[in-house]
C-alpha cells in the first residue's frame, strides 16, 4: 500500500510547562509561539532588515460587515504555545523536537504532511531518474530514528511527498513524539505522538538548514497505514484536545523570521490605525490539495508621489479573486495584467529578466508604487522593503527583483512579501466544532487579519 503525503496519527497528547510557573492564557492569545528565522536562499531572494518586537496589543476589530469592533478574548485568545520562526530565503523555519532532539523544519501551510530526512538519505534529480551528490539537496541535520525516545516502526505503506515546487520525496512512515514550543524559560510545550515520514530518497530544493517540513494544512486525505492507525495531520492531532482552541497564527517577519502561535495569537505590536477584518476560508476542491483560500476584493495600487511615470494610478482595482495563502515562497502571484501594471508604475519601470519573463528587475533605488491587497473592504499594504529585494545581498543598492509574479493560469497567491505585513490568524474552530453557534457562513473556518506595526 502506498501512502501519499497527507497523513499523520495522534496516539498520545499532553501539554507541559517549561517550568513550574503557570501562564494564564487569555482566550486565544498564544503563549505557544514558534520562532522563525531568516537567511539567504539559492533563488536569489534576500532578507530585508525590518524587525518587529514581540508584544501584542489589540485595538479595533473590523468585521466582514465593516462594523468597528473590539475582539473579545474568547474570539482571539492568546496562544498557548509560542514558537520562534526564522527565515531562510522564502522558507520560514521553526524548531520541532523529535523525541529529545531538535530539528529545523520548514513551515508549509499548503500540506498536512510532516516529514524529515533520515540518515542515509539519497539525493536525486526531481524525476528520481539519476542520483545527485547529497549536497545538491542542501538538507540540514539528518534524523536517526533509533535515536528518538519514541519507537519508530510502522511497517507496510510508503510515505511520499510530491508538489508543484519540485519536491519529490519517498520514505517510510513511523510514529514519533513531537514537541512544539517550550524553548524559552516559562513557555509551555505541546507534545504528542505523530506519524511522520522518514524520507530516504528524493529531491528537495533545500536551504542548508532545514531537515524537513512541518505541514500545517488542517485536513488530510484519509488512508489506513496498517491495522487501526489513521493518518492525521499535526493540526488534527493538536486540535483534537478540547483544551487547545483550533487556532494558529503567523506573525512573519522578512528579517528576523517572526512567530508562530498555536491555540491563539502571539503577543506582537499591531498597527493602531489598522482595522481587523475577518473573511471566510473557501474549501478546496475534492481533487485539490488542502489549502487556505480566501476571496479578496481586489488591489489598491498608487504610484510613488514623486514618480515621473506619468500614470495617475488607480486607487482601487476591483477584481474579486479566490486567492491562496502561501508560506513556502516570498512571492505574490497575481493576475498578469495587474503585475504588468505594477511593474510599469516603478520609476524607472521594472522590466522582465533576460533569464525569465516572469521575474521583474528594477534598480533598488527606483521610486516604487504603493501596493495593497484589499480584503473585506480594507487594504493591507506591502512595505517597500518587502515589495522589492536585492538580487545580490552584497549589493543592496544595485539590482532588485520585484516580489510579485504573474499567476498565468494558476490560482493567485499571497506569499511572504505580503504576509510579512499582517498578523494572519487561521481560525478553524467553526470547521472543527460543527456545533458552534457562531459558525454562520464560516463552516470551513475563517481568517482574521490586522496590519503590523513596523519598527
Coordinates of C-alpha atoms in Angstrom, one line a residue:
X1 CA 0.0 0.0 0.0
X2 CA 1.4 3.4 -1.0
X3 CA 0.8 6.3 1.3
X4 CA 0.7 9.8 -0.2
X5 CA 1.7 12.9 1.5
X6 CA -1.4 13.7 3.6
X7 CA -1.0 11.6 6.8
X8 CA -0.4 11.7 10.5
X9 CA -1.7 10.0 13.7
X10 CA -2.4 11.0 17.2
X11 CA -1.6 8.4 19.8
X12 CA -0.9 10.4 22.9
X13 CA -1.2 14.1 23.7
X14 CA -0.1 16.4 26.5
X15 CA 0.7 20.0 27.4
X16 CA 3.5 20.7 29.8
X17 CA 5.3 23.8 31.0
X18 CA 9.0 24.5 30.8
X19 CA 9.0 25.5 34.5
X20 CA 6.5 25.2 37.3
X21 CA 5.4 28.7 36.8
X22 CA 1.9 28.9 35.2
X23 CA 0.9 31.1 32.3
X24 CA -2.8 32.1 32.5
X25 CA -3.7 32.2 28.8
X26 CA -6.1 34.8 27.6
X27 CA -8.7 33.1 25.4
X28 CA -6.9 32.8 22.1
X29 CA -3.8 34.9 22.6
X30 CA -1.0 32.4 22.3
X31 CA 1.9 31.9 24.6
X32 CA 2.8 28.9 22.5
X33 CA 4.8 30.6 19.8
X34 CA 7.3 29.0 17.5
X35 CA 10.1 31.3 16.4
X36 CA 11.0 31.8 12.7
X37 CA 14.5 32.7 11.3
X38 CA 15.7 34.3 8.0
X39 CA 18.7 33.6 5.8
X40 CA 19.7 33.8 2.2
X41 CA 18.3 31.3 -0.3
X42 CA 19.6 30.0 -3.6
X43 CA 16.7 31.5 -5.6
X44 CA 18.3 34.9 -5.1
X45 CA 15.8 36.4 -2.5
X46 CA 17.3 38.2 0.4
X47 CA 16.1 39.3 3.8
X48 CA 15.2 43.0 4.4
X49 CA 16.3 44.4 7.6
X50 CA 12.9 45.2 9.1
X51 CA 12.5 43.9 12.7
X52 CA 9.3 43.5 14.7
X53 CA 9.1 43.4 18.5
X54 CA 7.1 40.8 20.4
X55 CA 4.2 42.3 22.3
X56 CA 0.6 42.2 21.1
X57 CA -1.9 44.8 21.8
X58 CA -5.4 44.5 20.3
X59 CA -7.2 47.7 19.4
X60 CA -10.1 47.8 17.0
X61 CA -11.5 44.9 15.0
X62 CA -13.5 45.3 11.9
X63 CA -15.9 42.6 10.9
X64 CA -16.9 41.4 7.5
X65 CA -19.9 43.7 7.8
X66 CA -17.4 46.6 8.1
X67 CA -18.5 47.5 11.6
X68 CA -16.0 48.7 14.1
X69 CA -15.5 46.0 16.7
X70 CA -13.2 45.1 19.5
X71 CA -12.5 41.4 19.6
X72 CA -13.1 39.7 22.9
X73 CA -10.5 37.4 24.5
X74 CA -12.8 34.5 23.6
X75 CA -12.7 35.4 20.0
X76 CA -9.0 36.0 19.8
X77 CA -7.2 34.3 22.7
X78 CA -3.6 34.4 23.5
X79 CA -1.6 31.5 22.0
X80 CA -1.0 28.5 24.3
X81 CA 2.4 27.8 22.7
X82 CA 4.9 30.2 21.2
X83 CA 7.4 29.1 18.5
X84 CA 10.2 31.2 17.2
X85 CA 10.4 31.4 13.5
X86 CA 13.5 32.1 11.3
X87 CA 13.7 32.8 7.6
X88 CA 15.9 31.2 5.0
X89 CA 15.1 32.9 1.7
X90 CA 11.5 32.2 1.0
X91 CA 11.3 29.5 3.7
X92 CA 10.1 30.2 7.2
X93 CA 11.6 27.7 9.6
X94 CA 10.8 26.6 13.2
X95 CA 12.4 24.1 15.6
X96 CA 10.5 20.9 16.4
X97 CA 11.5 18.3 18.9
X98 CA 11.6 14.7 17.6
X99 CA 11.9 12.8 20.8
X100 CA 14.5 14.7 22.7
X101 CA 16.3 16.1 19.7
X102 CA 15.6 19.4 18.0
X103 CA 15.3 19.7 14.2
X104 CA 14.6 22.7 12.0
X105 CA 11.5 22.3 9.8
X106 CA 10.1 24.4 7.0
X107 CA 6.6 25.7 7.8
X108 CA 4.3 24.7 4.9
X109 CA 0.6 25.7 5.2
X110 CA -0.2 24.0 1.9
X111 CA 0.2 20.4 3.0
X112 CA -0.8 18.4 6.1
X113 CA 2.3 16.2 5.6
X114 CA 5.1 16.4 8.2
X115 CA 8.4 14.7 7.2
X116 CA 12.1 14.7 8.0
X117 CA 15.1 13.4 6.0
X118 CA 16.7 10.4 7.8
X119 CA 20.3 9.2 7.9
X120 CA 21.2 7.5 4.6
X121 CA 19.1 10.0 2.6
X122 CA 20.0 9.8 -1.1
X123 CA 19.6 13.0 -3.3
X124 CA 18.1 12.6 -6.8
X125 CA 17.1 14.9 -9.6
X126 CA 13.4 15.9 -9.5
X127 CA 12.2 12.9 -11.6
X128 CA 14.2 10.5 -9.5
X129 CA 15.9 9.1 -12.5
X130 CA 19.5 9.8 -11.6
X131 CA 21.3 10.3 -8.2
X132 CA 23.0 13.5 -7.3
X133 CA 25.6 14.4 -4.7
X134 CA 24.0 14.8 -1.3
X135 CA 24.9 18.5 -1.1
X136 CA 22.6 19.3 -4.1
X137 CA 19.5 18.8 -1.9
X138 CA 21.0 21.1 0.8
X139 CA 19.4 19.4 3.8
X140 CA 20.2 20.2 7.4
X141 CA 20.9 17.6 10.1
X142 CA 19.5 14.2 9.3
X143 CA 17.2 12.3 11.6
X144 CA 18.3 8.9 13.0
X145 CA 15.1 7.0 14.0
X146 CA 16.7 4.8 16.7
X147 CA 18.0 8.0 18.5
X148 CA 14.4 9.0 19.2
X149 CA 12.9 8.4 22.6
X150 CA 9.8 7.0 20.8
X151 CA 9.7 3.8 18.8
X152 CA 9.8 4.5 15.1
X153 CA 8.3 1.4 13.4
X154 CA 5.2 1.3 11.2
X155 CA 5.8 -1.3 8.5
X156 CA 3.8 -1.6 5.3
X157 CA 2.9 1.6 3.4
X158 CA 5.3 4.0 1.7
X159 CA 5.3 7.7 2.5
X160 CA 5.6 10.0 -0.5
X161 CA 5.6 13.8 -1.0
X162 CA 5.0 15.4 -4.3
X163 CA 4.5 19.1 -5.0
X164 CA 4.5 21.7 -7.8
X165 CA 7.6 23.2 -6.2
X166 CA 9.7 20.3 -7.4
X167 CA 9.6 18.2 -4.2
X168 CA 9.6 14.5 -4.9
X169 CA 10.3 12.5 -1.8
X170 CA 9.9 8.9 -0.8
X171 CA 10.4 7.2 2.6
X172 CA 8.7 5.2 5.4
X173 CA 6.1 6.4 7.9
X174 CA 6.7 6.0 11.6
X175 CA 5.4 7.3 14.9
X176 CA 7.5 9.7 17.0
X177 CA 6.9 12.0 19.9
X178 CA 6.8 15.6 18.6
X179 CA 7.3 18.7 20.8
X180 CA 6.2 22.2 19.9
X181 CA 7.3 25.3 21.8
X182 CA 8.9 25.4 25.3
X183 CA 12.3 26.6 24.1
X184 CA 12.3 29.6 26.4
X185 CA 12.0 29.6 30.2
X186 CA 8.4 29.7 31.4
X187 CA 6.9 28.8 28.0
X188 CA 4.5 25.9 27.5
X189 CA 5.1 22.9 25.3
X190 CA 2.7 20.7 23.4
X191 CA 3.8 17.1 23.0
X192 CA 2.0 14.4 21.1
X193 CA 2.7 11.2 19.2
X194 CA 2.6 11.8 15.4
X195 CA 3.1 9.7 12.3
X196 CA 5.7 11.4 10.1
X197 CA 7.6 10.4 7.0
X198 CA 11.2 9.5 7.4
X199 CA 12.5 10.3 3.9
X200 CA 15.1 8.1 2.4
X201 CA 15.4 9.4 -1.2
X202 CA 14.2 12.1 -3.4
X203 CA 14.7 15.8 -4.5
X204 CA 14.3 18.7 -2.1
X205 CA 15.4 22.3 -3.0
X206 CA 16.8 22.8 0.4
X207 CA 18.4 25.7 2.2
X208 CA 21.3 24.1 4.1
X209 CA 19.5 24.4 7.5
X210 CA 16.1 22.7 7.5
X211 CA 15.8 18.9 7.8
X212 CA 12.2 18.6 6.6
X213 CA 8.7 20.1 6.6
X214 CA 6.1 20.9 9.2
X215 CA 2.7 20.6 7.4
X216 CA 0.1 23.0 8.8
X217 CA -2.8 22.3 6.5
X218 CA -5.6 21.0 8.7
X219 CA -7.3 18.3 6.8
X220 CA -5.5 15.2 5.4
X221 CA -6.8 12.7 3.0
X222 CA -7.8 9.6 4.9
X223 CA -6.0 6.4 4.5
X224 CA -5.2 3.4 6.7
X225 CA -1.5 2.9 7.4
X226 CA -1.7 -0.5 9.0
X227 CA -4.1 -2.1 11.4
X228 CA -6.1 0.7 13.1
X229 CA -3.5 3.6 12.5
X230 CA -5.2 6.6 10.9
X231 CA -3.2 9.1 9.0
X232 CA -3.9 12.5 10.6
X233 CA -2.3 15.9 10.3
X234 CA -0.4 17.7 13.0
X235 CA -3.2 20.2 13.5
X236 CA -5.9 17.5 13.6
X237 CA -3.9 15.9 16.4
X238 CA -3.3 19.1 18.3
X239 CA -6.9 20.4 18.0
X240 CA -8.2 17.0 19.0
X241 CA -7.6 18.2 22.6
X242 CA -10.5 20.4 23.6
X243 CA -8.2 22.5 25.8
X244 CA -6.4 23.8 22.7
X245 CA -8.5 26.3 20.6
X246 CA -8.4 25.4 16.9
X247 CA -6.5 28.5 16.0
X248 CA -2.9 29.1 14.8
X249 CA -1.4 32.4 13.8
X250 CA 1.5 33.7 11.8
X251 CA 3.3 37.0 12.5
X252 CA 6.0 36.6 9.9
X253 CA 9.0 39.0 9.5
X254 CA 11.1 39.3 6.4
X255 CA 14.2 40.0 8.5
X256 CA 14.1 38.0 11.8
X257 CA 11.5 35.4 10.8
X258 CA 8.7 36.1 13.2
X259 CA 6.4 34.0 15.4
X260 CA 4.0 31.1 15.1
X261 CA 1.3 30.8 17.7
X262 CA -0.6 27.6 18.5
X263 CA -4.0 27.9 20.1
X264 CA -4.3 31.7 19.6
X265 CA -2.3 34.7 18.7
X266 CA 1.2 35.8 19.8
X267 CA 1.9 39.0 21.7
X268 CA 3.2 41.3 18.9
X269 CA 2.7 45.0 18.1
X270 CA -0.1 45.7 15.6
X271 CA -0.8 48.9 13.7
X272 CA -3.1 51.1 15.8
X273 CA -4.7 52.6 12.7
X274 CA -5.3 49.2 11.0
X275 CA -8.7 47.7 11.5
X276 CA -9.2 43.9 12.0
X277 CA -11.2 42.1 9.4
X278 CA -12.4 38.5 9.0
X279 CA -13.2 36.6 5.9
X280 CA -14.4 33.0 5.3
X281 CA -12.0 30.3 4.3
X282 CA -13.1 28.7 1.0
X283 CA -12.9 24.9 0.9
X284 CA -10.6 23.4 -1.7
X285 CA -11.9 21.1 -4.4
X286 CA -12.1 17.4 -3.8
X287 CA -9.2 16.7 -6.1
X288 CA -7.1 19.5 -4.8
X289 CA -4.5 19.6 -2.0
X290 CA -6.0 21.3 1.1
X291 CA -5.0 25.0 1.0
X292 CA -6.1 28.1 2.9
X293 CA -8.1 30.1 0.2
X294 CA -9.9 33.4 0.7
X295 CA -11.8 35.8 -1.5
X296 CA -10.0 39.1 -2.0
X297 CA -11.8 42.3 -3.2
X298 CA -9.0 43.4 -5.4
X299 CA -6.0 45.7 -5.4
X300 CA -5.1 49.1 -4.0
X301 CA -2.3 50.5 -6.2
X302 CA -0.9 54.1 -6.4
X303 CA 2.3 55.4 -7.9
X304 CA 5.0 57.0 -5.9
X305 CA 4.1 60.6 -5.2
X306 CA 7.3 61.8 -6.8
X307 CA 7.2 59.4 -9.7
X308 CA 7.7 60.7 -13.2
X309 CA 6.0 57.7 -14.8
X310 CA 3.1 59.9 -15.9
X311 CA 0.5 57.5 -14.6
X312 CA -2.1 58.6 -12.2
X313 CA -2.5 55.2 -10.8
X314 CA -5.7 53.5 -9.7
X315 CA -6.6 53.9 -6.1
X316 CA -8.6 50.7 -6.2
X317 CA -8.9 48.0 -8.8
X318 CA -12.0 45.8 -8.1
X319 CA -11.0 42.3 -9.1
X320 CA -12.6 39.6 -6.8
X321 CA -10.3 36.6 -6.8
X322 CA -10.1 33.3 -4.9
X323 CA -6.6 33.6 -3.6
X324 CA -4.5 31.2 -1.5
X325 CA -2.1 31.9 1.3
X326 CA 1.5 30.5 1.0
X327 CA 4.5 30.3 3.3
X328 CA 6.9 28.4 1.1
X329 CA 7.6 31.3 -1.2
X330 CA 8.3 35.0 -0.7
X331 CA 6.5 35.9 -4.0
X332 CA 2.9 37.0 -4.6
X333 CA 1.3 35.6 -7.7
X334 CA -1.3 37.9 -9.1
X335 CA -3.3 38.3 -12.4
X336 CA -0.9 39.0 -15.3
X337 CA -2.4 42.4 -16.1
X338 CA -2.1 43.6 -12.5
X339 CA 1.6 42.6 -12.4
X340 CA 2.4 44.4 -15.6
X341 CA 0.6 47.5 -14.3
X342 CA 2.6 47.4 -11.0
X343 CA 5.9 47.0 -12.9
X344 CA 5.1 50.0 -15.1
X345 CA 4.4 52.2 -12.1
X346 CA 8.0 51.9 -10.9
X347 CA 10.3 54.9 -11.8
X348 CA 12.2 53.7 -13.8
X349 CA 9.8 50.8 -14.7
X350 CA 10.6 47.2 -13.7
X351 CA 11.5 45.1 -16.7
X352 CA 11.5 41.3 -17.3
X353 CA 14.7 39.5 -16.5
X354 CA 16.6 38.0 -19.5
X355 CA 16.5 34.7 -17.6
X356 CA 12.7 34.6 -17.1
X357 CA 9.9 36.8 -18.3
X358 CA 8.1 36.3 -15.0
X359 CA 11.0 37.8 -12.9
X360 CA 10.9 41.6 -13.0
X361 CA 14.2 43.5 -12.4
X362 CA 14.3 47.1 -11.2
X363 CA 17.0 49.4 -9.7
X364 CA 16.9 49.1 -5.9
X365 CA 16.7 52.9 -5.6
X366 CA 13.7 53.1 -8.0
X367 CA 10.6 55.0 -6.8
X368 CA 8.1 52.3 -6.0
X369 CA 4.3 52.3 -6.2
X370 CA 2.3 51.5 -3.1
X371 CA 0.7 48.1 -3.5
X372 CA -2.1 46.8 -1.3
X373 CA -4.4 43.8 -1.2
X374 CA -8.0 44.6 -0.4
X375 CA -9.8 42.2 1.9
X376 CA -13.3 42.8 3.3
X377 CA -13.1 46.4 2.1
X378 CA -9.8 47.0 3.9
X379 CA -6.4 47.4 2.2
X380 CA -3.2 45.8 3.6
X381 CA -0.1 47.1 2.0
X382 CA 3.3 45.6 1.2
X383 CA 6.2 47.5 2.7
X384 CA 8.8 48.9 0.3
X385 CA 11.5 46.6 1.7
X386 CA 9.2 43.6 1.0
X387 CA 8.0 44.7 -2.4
X388 CA 11.5 44.6 -3.9
X389 CA 14.5 42.7 -2.7
X390 CA 18.2 42.8 -3.8
X391 CA 19.2 40.1 -6.2
X392 CA 22.7 40.1 -4.5
X393 CA 22.5 40.8 -0.8
X394 CA 26.1 42.1 -1.0
X395 CA 24.9 44.8 -3.4
X396 CA 21.8 46.2 -1.7
X397 CA 21.7 49.3 -3.9
X398 CA 22.2 47.6 -7.2
X399 CA 19.5 45.5 -8.9
X400 CA 16.4 44.3 -7.1
X401 CA 13.7 41.8 -8.1
X402 CA 10.0 42.5 -7.8
X403 CA 8.4 40.1 -5.3
X404 CA 5.3 39.8 -7.4
X405 CA 5.0 37.5 -10.3
X406 CA 2.3 36.6 -12.9
X407 CA 0.0 33.9 -11.9
X408 CA -0.8 32.9 -15.5
X409 CA -3.5 30.2 -15.5
X410 CA -2.8 29.4 -11.8
X411 CA -4.6 30.5 -8.7
X412 CA -3.4 33.9 -7.3
X413 CA -1.4 33.5 -4.2
X414 CA -0.2 35.8 -1.3
X415 CA 3.3 34.8 -0.2
X416 CA 5.8 36.0 2.4
X417 CA 6.2 39.5 0.9
X418 CA 2.6 40.3 1.8
X419 CA 2.3 38.1 4.9
X420 CA 5.2 39.9 6.5
X421 CA 3.0 43.0 6.9
X422 CA 0.0 41.4 8.6
X423 CA -0.9 39.3 11.6
X424 CA -2.7 36.3 9.9
X425 CA -4.9 34.3 12.2
X426 CA -6.2 30.9 11.0
X427 CA -9.4 30.3 12.9
X428 CA -10.5 26.7 12.3
X429 CA -12.9 26.4 15.3
X430 CA -16.0 26.6 13.1
X431 CA -14.6 23.8 10.9
X432 CA -13.5 21.6 13.9
X433 CA -16.6 22.1 16.1
X434 CA -19.7 21.7 14.0
X435 CA -21.9 22.6 17.0
X436 CA -20.5 26.2 17.4
X437 CA -23.4 28.6 17.3
X438 CA -21.2 31.3 15.8
X439 CA -20.5 29.4 12.6
X440 CA -22.8 31.4 10.3
X441 CA -21.0 31.4 6.9
X442 CA -17.7 30.1 8.2
X443 CA -18.2 26.4 8.1
X444 CA -14.7 25.9 6.7
X445 CA -13.2 28.3 9.2
X446 CA -12.2 31.9 8.8
X447 CA -9.2 34.2 8.5
X448 CA -8.6 37.3 10.6
X449 CA -6.1 40.0 9.5
X450 CA -4.7 43.1 11.0
X451 CA -1.8 45.3 9.9
X452 CA 1.5 45.0 11.6
X453 CA 3.4 47.8 13.4
X454 CA 6.7 48.5 11.6
X455 CA 9.7 49.3 13.7

